[in-house]
PDB file of C-alpha atoms and ligand atoms in Angstrom:
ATOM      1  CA  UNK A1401       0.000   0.000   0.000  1.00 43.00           C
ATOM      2  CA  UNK A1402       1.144   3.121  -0.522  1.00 54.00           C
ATOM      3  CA  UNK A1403       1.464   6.297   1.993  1.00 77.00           C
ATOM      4  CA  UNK A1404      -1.297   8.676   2.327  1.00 90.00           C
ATOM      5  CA  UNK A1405      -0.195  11.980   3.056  1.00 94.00           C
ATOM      6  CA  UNK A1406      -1.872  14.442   4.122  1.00 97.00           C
ATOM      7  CA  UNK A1407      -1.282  18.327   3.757  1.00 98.00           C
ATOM      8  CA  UNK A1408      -2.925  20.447   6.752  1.00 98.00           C
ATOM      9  CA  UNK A1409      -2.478  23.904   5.911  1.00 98.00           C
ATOM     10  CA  UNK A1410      -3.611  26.158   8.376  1.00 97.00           C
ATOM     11  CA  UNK A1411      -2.162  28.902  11.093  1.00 96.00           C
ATOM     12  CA  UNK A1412      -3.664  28.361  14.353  1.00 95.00           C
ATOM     13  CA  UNK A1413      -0.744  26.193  15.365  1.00 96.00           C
ATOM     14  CA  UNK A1414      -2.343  24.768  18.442  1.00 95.00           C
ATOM     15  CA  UNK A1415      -5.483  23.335  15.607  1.00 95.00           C
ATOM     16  CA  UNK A1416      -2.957  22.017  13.474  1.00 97.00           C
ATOM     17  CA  UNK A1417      -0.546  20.304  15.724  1.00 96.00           C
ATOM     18  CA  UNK A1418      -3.693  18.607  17.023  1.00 96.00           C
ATOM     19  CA  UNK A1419      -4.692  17.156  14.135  1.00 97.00           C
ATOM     20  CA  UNK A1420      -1.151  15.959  12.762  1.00 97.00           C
ATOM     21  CA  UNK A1421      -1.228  14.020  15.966  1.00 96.00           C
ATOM     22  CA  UNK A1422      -4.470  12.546  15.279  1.00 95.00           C
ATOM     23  CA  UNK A1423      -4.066  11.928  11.450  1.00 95.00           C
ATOM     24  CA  UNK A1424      -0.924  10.345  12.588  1.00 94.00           C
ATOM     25  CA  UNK A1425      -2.882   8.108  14.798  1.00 92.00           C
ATOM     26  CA  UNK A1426      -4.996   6.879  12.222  1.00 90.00           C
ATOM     27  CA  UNK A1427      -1.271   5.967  10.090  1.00 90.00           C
ATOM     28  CA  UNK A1428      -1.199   8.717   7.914  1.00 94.00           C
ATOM     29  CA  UNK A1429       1.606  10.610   6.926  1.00 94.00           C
ATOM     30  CA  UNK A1430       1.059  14.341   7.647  1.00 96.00           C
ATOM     31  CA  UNK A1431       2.503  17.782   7.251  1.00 96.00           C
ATOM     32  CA  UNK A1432       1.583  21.060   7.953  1.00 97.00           C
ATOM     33  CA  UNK A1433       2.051  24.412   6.738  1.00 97.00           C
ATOM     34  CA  UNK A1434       1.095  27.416   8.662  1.00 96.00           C
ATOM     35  CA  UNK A1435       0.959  29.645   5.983  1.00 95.00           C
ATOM     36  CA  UNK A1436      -0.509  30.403   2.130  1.00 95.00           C
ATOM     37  CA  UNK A1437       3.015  30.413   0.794  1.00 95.00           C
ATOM     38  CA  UNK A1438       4.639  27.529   2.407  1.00 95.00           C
ATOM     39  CA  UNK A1439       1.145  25.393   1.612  1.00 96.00           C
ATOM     40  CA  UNK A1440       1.471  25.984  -1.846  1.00 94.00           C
ATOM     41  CA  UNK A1441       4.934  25.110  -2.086  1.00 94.00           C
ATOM     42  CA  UNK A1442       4.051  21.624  -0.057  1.00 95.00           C
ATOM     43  CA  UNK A1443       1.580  21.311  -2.236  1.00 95.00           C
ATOM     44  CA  UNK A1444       3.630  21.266  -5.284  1.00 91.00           C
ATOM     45  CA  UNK A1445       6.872  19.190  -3.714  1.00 91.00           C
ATOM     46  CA  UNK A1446       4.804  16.777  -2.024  1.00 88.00           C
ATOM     47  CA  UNK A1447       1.910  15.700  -4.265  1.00 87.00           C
ATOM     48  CA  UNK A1448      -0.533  14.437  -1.081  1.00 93.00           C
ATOM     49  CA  UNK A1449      -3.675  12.550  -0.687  1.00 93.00           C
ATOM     50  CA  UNK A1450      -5.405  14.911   0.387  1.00 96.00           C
ATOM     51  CA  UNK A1451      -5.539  18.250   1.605  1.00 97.00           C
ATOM     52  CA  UNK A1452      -7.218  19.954   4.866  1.00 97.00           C
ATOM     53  CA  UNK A1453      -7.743  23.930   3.630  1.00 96.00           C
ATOM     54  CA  UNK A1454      -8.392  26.637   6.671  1.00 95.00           C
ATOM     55  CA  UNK A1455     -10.110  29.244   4.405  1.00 93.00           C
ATOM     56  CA  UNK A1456      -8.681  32.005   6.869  1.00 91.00           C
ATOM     57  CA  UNK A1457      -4.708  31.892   5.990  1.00 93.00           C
ATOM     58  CA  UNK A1458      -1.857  34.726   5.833  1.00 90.00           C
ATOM     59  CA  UNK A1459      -0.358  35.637   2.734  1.00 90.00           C
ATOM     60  CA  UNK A1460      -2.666  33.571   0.361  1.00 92.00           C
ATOM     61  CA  UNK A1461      -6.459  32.863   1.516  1.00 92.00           C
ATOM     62  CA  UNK A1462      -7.569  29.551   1.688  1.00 94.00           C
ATOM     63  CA  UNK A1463      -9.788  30.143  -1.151  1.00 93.00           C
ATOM     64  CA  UNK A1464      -7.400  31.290  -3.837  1.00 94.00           C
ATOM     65  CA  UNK A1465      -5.118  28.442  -2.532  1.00 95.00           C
ATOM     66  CA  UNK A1466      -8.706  25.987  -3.518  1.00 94.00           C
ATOM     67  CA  UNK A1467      -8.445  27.573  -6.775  1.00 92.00           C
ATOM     68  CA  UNK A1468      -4.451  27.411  -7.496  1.00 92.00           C
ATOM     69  CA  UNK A1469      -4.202  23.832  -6.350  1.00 93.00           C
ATOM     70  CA  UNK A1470      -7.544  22.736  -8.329  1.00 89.00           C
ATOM     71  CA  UNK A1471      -6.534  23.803 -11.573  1.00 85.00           C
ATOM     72  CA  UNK A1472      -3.745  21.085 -11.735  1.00 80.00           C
ATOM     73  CA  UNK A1473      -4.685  18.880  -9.679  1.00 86.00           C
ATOM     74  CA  UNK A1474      -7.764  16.483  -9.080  1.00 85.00           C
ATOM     75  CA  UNK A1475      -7.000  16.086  -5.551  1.00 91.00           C
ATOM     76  CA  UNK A1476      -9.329  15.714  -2.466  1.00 93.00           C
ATOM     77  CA  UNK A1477      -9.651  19.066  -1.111  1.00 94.00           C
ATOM     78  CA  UNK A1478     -11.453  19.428   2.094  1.00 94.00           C
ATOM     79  CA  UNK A1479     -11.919  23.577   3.714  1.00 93.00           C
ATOM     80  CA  UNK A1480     -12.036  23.970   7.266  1.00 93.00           C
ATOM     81  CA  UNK A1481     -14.263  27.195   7.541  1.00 89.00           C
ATOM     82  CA  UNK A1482     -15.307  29.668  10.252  1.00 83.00           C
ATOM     83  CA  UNK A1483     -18.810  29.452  12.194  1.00 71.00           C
ATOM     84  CA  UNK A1484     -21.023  31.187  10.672  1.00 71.00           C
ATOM     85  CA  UNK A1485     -19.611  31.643   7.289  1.00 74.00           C
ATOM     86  CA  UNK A1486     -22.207  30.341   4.789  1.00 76.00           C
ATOM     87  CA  UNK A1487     -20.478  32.363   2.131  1.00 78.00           C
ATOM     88  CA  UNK A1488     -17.407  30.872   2.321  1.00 79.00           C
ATOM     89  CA  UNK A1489     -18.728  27.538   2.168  1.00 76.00           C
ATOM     90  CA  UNK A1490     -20.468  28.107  -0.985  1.00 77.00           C
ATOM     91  CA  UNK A1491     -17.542  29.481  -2.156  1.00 80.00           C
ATOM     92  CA  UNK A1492     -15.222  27.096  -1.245  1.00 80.00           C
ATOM     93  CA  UNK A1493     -17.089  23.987  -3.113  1.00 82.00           C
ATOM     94  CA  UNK A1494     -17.529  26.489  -6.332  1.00 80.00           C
ATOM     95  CA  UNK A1495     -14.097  26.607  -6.449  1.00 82.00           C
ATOM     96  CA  UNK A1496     -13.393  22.972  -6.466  1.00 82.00           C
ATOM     97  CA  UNK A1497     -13.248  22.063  -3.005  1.00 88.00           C
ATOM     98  CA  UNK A1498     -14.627  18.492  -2.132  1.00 87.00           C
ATOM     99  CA  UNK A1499     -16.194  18.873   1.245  1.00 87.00           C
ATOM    100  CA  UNK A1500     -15.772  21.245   4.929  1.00 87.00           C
ATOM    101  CA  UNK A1501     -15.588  21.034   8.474  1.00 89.00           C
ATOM    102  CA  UNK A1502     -16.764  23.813  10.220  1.00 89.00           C
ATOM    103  CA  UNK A1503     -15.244  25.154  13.244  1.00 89.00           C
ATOM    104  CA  UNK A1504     -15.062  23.705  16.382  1.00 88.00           C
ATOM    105  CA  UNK A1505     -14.856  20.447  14.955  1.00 90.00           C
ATOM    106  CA  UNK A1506     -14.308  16.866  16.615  1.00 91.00           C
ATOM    107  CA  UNK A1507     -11.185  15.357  15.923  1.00 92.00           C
ATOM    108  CA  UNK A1508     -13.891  11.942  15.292  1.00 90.00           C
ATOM    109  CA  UNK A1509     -16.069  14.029  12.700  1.00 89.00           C
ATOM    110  CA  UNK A1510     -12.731  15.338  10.567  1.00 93.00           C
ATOM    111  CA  UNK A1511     -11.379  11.522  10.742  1.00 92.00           C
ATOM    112  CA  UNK A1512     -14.639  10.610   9.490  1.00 90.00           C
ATOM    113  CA  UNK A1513     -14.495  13.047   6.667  1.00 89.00           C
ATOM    114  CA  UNK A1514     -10.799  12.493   5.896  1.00 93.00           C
ATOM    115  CA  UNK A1515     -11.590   8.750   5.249  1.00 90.00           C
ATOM    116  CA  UNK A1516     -14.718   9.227   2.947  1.00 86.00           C
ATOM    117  CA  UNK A1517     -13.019  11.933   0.597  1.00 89.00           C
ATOM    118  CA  UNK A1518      -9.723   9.055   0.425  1.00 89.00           C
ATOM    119  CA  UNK A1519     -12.628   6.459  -0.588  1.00 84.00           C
ATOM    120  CA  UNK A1520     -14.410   8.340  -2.913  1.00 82.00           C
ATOM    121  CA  UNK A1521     -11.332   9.571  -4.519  1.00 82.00           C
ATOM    122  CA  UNK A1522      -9.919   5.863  -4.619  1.00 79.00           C
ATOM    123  CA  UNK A1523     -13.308   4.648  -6.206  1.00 74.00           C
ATOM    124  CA  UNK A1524     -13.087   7.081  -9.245  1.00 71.00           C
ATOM    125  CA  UNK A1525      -9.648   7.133  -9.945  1.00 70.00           C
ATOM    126  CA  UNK A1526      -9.673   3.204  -9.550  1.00 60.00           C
ATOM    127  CA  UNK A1527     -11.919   2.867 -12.528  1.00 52.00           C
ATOM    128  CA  UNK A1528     -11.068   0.844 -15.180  1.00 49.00           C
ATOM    129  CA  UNK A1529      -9.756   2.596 -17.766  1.00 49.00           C
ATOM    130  CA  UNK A1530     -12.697   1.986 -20.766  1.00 53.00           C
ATOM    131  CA  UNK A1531     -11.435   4.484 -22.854  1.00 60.00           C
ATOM    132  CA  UNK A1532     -11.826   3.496 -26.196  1.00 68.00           C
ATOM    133  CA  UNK A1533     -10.434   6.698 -27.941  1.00 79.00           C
ATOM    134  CA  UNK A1534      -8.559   6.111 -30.769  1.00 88.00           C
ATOM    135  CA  UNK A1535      -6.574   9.673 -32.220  1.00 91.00           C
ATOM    136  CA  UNK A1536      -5.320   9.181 -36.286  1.00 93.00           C
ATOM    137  CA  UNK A1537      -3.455  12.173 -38.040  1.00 94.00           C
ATOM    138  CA  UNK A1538      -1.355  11.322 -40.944  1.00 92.00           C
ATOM    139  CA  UNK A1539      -0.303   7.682 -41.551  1.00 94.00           C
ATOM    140  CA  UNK A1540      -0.467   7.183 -37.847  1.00 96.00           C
ATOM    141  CA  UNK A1541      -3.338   5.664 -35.375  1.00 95.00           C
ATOM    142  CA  UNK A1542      -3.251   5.701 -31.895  1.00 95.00           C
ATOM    143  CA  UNK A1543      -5.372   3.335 -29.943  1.00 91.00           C
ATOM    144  CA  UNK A1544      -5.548   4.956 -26.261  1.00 85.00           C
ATOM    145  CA  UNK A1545      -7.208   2.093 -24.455  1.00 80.00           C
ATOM    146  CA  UNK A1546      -5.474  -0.597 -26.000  1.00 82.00           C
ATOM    147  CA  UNK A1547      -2.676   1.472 -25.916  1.00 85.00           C
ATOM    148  CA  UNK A1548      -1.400   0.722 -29.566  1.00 92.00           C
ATOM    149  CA  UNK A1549       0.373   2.485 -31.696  1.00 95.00           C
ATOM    150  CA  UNK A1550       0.597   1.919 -35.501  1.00 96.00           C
ATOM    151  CA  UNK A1551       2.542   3.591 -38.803  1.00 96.00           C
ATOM    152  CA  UNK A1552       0.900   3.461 -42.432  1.00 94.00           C
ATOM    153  CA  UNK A1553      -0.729  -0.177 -40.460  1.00 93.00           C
ATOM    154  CA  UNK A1554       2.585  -1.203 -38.864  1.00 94.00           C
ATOM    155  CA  UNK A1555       3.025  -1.484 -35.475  1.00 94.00           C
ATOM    156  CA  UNK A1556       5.426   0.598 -33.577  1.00 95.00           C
ATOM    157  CA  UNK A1557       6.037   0.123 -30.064  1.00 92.00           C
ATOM    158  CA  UNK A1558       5.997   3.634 -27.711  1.00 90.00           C
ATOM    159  CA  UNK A1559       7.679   4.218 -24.034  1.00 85.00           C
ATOM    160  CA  UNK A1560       4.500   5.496 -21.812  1.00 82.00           C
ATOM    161  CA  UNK A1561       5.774   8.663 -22.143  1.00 85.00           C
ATOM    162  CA  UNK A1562       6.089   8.884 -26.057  1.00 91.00           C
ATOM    163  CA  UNK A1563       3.397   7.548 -26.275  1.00 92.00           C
ATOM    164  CA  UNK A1564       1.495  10.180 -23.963  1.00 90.00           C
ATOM    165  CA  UNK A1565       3.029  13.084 -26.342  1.00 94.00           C
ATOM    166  CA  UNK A1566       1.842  11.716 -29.286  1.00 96.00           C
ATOM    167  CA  UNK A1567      -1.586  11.615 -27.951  1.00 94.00           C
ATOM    168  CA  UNK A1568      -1.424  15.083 -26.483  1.00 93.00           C
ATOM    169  CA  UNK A1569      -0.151  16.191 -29.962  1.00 96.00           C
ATOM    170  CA  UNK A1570      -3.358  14.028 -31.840  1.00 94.00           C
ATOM    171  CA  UNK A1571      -5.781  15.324 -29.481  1.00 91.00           C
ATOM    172  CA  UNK A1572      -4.368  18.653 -30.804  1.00 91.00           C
ATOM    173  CA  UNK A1573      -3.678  18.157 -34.275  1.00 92.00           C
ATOM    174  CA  UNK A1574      -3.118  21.470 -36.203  1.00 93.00           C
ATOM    175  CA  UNK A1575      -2.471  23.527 -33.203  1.00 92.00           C
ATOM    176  CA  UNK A1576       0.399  24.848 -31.643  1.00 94.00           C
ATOM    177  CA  UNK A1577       1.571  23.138 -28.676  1.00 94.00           C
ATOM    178  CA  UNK A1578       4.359  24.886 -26.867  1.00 92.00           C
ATOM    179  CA  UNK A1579       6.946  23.530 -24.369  1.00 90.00           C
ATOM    180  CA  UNK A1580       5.402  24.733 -20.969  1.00 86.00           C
ATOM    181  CA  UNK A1581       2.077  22.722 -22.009  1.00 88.00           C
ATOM    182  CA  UNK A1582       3.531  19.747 -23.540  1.00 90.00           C
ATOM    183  CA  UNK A1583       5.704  19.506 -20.854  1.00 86.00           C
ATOM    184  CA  UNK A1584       2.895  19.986 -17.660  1.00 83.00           C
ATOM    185  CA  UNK A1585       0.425  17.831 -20.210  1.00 84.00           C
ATOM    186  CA  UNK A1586       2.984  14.895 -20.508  1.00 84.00           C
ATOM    187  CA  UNK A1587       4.979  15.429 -17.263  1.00 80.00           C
ATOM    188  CA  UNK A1588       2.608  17.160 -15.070  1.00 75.00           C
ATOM    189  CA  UNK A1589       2.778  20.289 -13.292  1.00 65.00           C
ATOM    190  CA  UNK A1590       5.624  19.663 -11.160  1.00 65.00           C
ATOM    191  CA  UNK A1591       8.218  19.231 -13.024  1.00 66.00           C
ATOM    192  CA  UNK A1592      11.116  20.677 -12.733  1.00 64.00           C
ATOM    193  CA  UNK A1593      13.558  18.930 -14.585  1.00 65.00           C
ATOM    194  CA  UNK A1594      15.732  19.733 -17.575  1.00 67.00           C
ATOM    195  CA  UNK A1595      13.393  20.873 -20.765  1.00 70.00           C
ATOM    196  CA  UNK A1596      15.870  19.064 -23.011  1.00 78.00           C
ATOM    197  CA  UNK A1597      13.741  16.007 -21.556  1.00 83.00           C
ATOM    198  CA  UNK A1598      11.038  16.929 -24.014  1.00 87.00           C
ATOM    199  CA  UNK A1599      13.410  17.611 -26.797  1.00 88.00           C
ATOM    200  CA  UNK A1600      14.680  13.477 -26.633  1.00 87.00           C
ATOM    201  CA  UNK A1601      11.009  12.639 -26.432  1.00 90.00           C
ATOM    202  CA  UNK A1602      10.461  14.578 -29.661  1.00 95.00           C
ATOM    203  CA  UNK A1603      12.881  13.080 -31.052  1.00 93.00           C
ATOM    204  CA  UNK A1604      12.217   9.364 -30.341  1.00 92.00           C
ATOM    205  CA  UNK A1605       8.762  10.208 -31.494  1.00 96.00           C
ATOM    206  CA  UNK A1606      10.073  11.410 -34.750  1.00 97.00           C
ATOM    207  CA  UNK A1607      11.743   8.322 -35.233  1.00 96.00           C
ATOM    208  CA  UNK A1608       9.555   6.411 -34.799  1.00 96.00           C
ATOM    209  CA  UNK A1609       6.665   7.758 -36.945  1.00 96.00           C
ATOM    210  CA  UNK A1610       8.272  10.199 -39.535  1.00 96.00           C
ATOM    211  CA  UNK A1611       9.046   8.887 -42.881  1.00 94.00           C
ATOM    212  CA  UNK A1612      12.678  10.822 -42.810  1.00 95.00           C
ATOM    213  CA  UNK A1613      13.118  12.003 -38.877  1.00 95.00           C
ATOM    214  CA  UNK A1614      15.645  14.862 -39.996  1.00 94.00           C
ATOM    215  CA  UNK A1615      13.056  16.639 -42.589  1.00 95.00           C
ATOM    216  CA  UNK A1616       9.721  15.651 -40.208  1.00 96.00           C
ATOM    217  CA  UNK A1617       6.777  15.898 -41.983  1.00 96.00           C
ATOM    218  CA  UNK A1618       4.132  15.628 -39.387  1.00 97.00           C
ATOM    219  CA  UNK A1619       5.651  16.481 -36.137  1.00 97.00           C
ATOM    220  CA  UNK A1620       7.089  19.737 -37.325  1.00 96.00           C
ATOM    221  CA  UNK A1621       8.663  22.575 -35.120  1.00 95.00           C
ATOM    222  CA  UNK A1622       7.668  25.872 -34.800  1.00 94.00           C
ATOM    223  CA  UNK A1623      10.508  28.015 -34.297  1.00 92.00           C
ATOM    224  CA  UNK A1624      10.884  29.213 -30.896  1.00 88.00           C
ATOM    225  CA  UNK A1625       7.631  28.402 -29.714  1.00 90.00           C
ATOM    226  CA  UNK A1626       7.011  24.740 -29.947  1.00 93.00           C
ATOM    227  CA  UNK A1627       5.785  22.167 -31.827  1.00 96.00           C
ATOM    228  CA  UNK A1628       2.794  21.177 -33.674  1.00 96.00           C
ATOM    229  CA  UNK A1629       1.347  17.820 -35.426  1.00 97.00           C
ATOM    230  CA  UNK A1630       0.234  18.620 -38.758  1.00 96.00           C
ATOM    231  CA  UNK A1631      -1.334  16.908 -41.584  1.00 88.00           C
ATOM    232  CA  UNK A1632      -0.068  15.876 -44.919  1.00 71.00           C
TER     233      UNK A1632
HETATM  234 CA1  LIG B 913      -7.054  30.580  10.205  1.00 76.59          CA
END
């Protein structure tokens, strides 16, 4: 099994301290950050489970944080909010979060919420994958679910991660693409390695399905920007 970590973000130390001791009870592996700033950054370095959102937070409020971490990231987001604070509630669940806790909680009603968001999350992400997309553009056809790739009818076999850039540039086929998306579409949003990654990846993909690889005809670069799958 893998770890479950969770991220608590929220200032009133005396709060969080107590419930890193009792999310530790129950065998999870927790951090907290006390502030916007350093939650963010957790977020992004640590990838958790799950996180636990005060709404009231220096630097960044816990809203906008909802926001920043929900447009990367499908995970379960549950806002601990004020007494009394309808509005930030509603808010709060606009903006992607997946449930709240309102103020003064029990330590048994948060566990009890903790567990359910894990499940749910589990459950959908756990589904089968049934996709039965399959993305053509020039002699090449990409099966997603069966995850086949073939040339002009021939077979060629992909790495997982050529294979995910040749679908991102199918799905897209016409359209620019540039680095920063192919890179957070294929890589994902944190990461921070060396960009000449993608340029490798381009150019195993070119192999692979370009009649000449040095003159591409289909996977063609657009200076200084990116890249972009055309058609003959
Ligand atoms: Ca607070």
């Amino acid at each position: 099994m893998t770890d479950v970590r969770v991220l608590v973000i929220e200032d009133e130390e005396p709060l969080a301290d107590s419930i890193k001791y009792n999310l530790e009870l129950e065998g999870y592996e927790v951090d907290v950050a006390l502030g916007g700033n350093s939650g963010l950054r957790k977020f992004k370095e640590q990838d958790p489970s799950l996180v636990l959102l005060d709404v009231m937070l220096p630097e960044i409020s816990g809203l906008d944080l909802c926001r920043m971490m929900r447009a990367d990231s499908d995970v379960p987001i549950i806002m601990i909010t004020a007494r009394d604070s309808e509005a930030d509630k509603v808010t709060g669940l606009e903006l992607g979060a997946d449930d709240y806790v309102t103020k003064p909680f029990s330590m048994r009603e948060l566990l009890a919420r903790v567990r359910a968001n894990l499940r749910r999350h589990e459950m959908e992400s756990g589904t089968p994958n049934l996709d039965e997309e399959v993305l053509t553009g020039g002699p090449v056809k990409l099966d997603v679910g069966r995850h086949e790739v073939s040339v002009d009818g021939e077979p060629v076999q992909l790495r997982p991660r050529e294979f995910e850039l040749l679908a991102a540039f199918l799905r897209n086929r016409g359209m620019l693409m540039t680095r920063d998306r192919l890179i957070t579409e294929v890589w994902g949003m944190d990461y921070f390695g060396d960009t000449k990654t993608l340029d490798v990846h381009i150019k195993r993909v070119r192999k692979k399905i370009e009649p000449n690889p040095k003159a591409p005809r289909y996977l063609i670069t657009v200076r200084g920007l990116g890249y972009k799958f055309v058609d003959d």
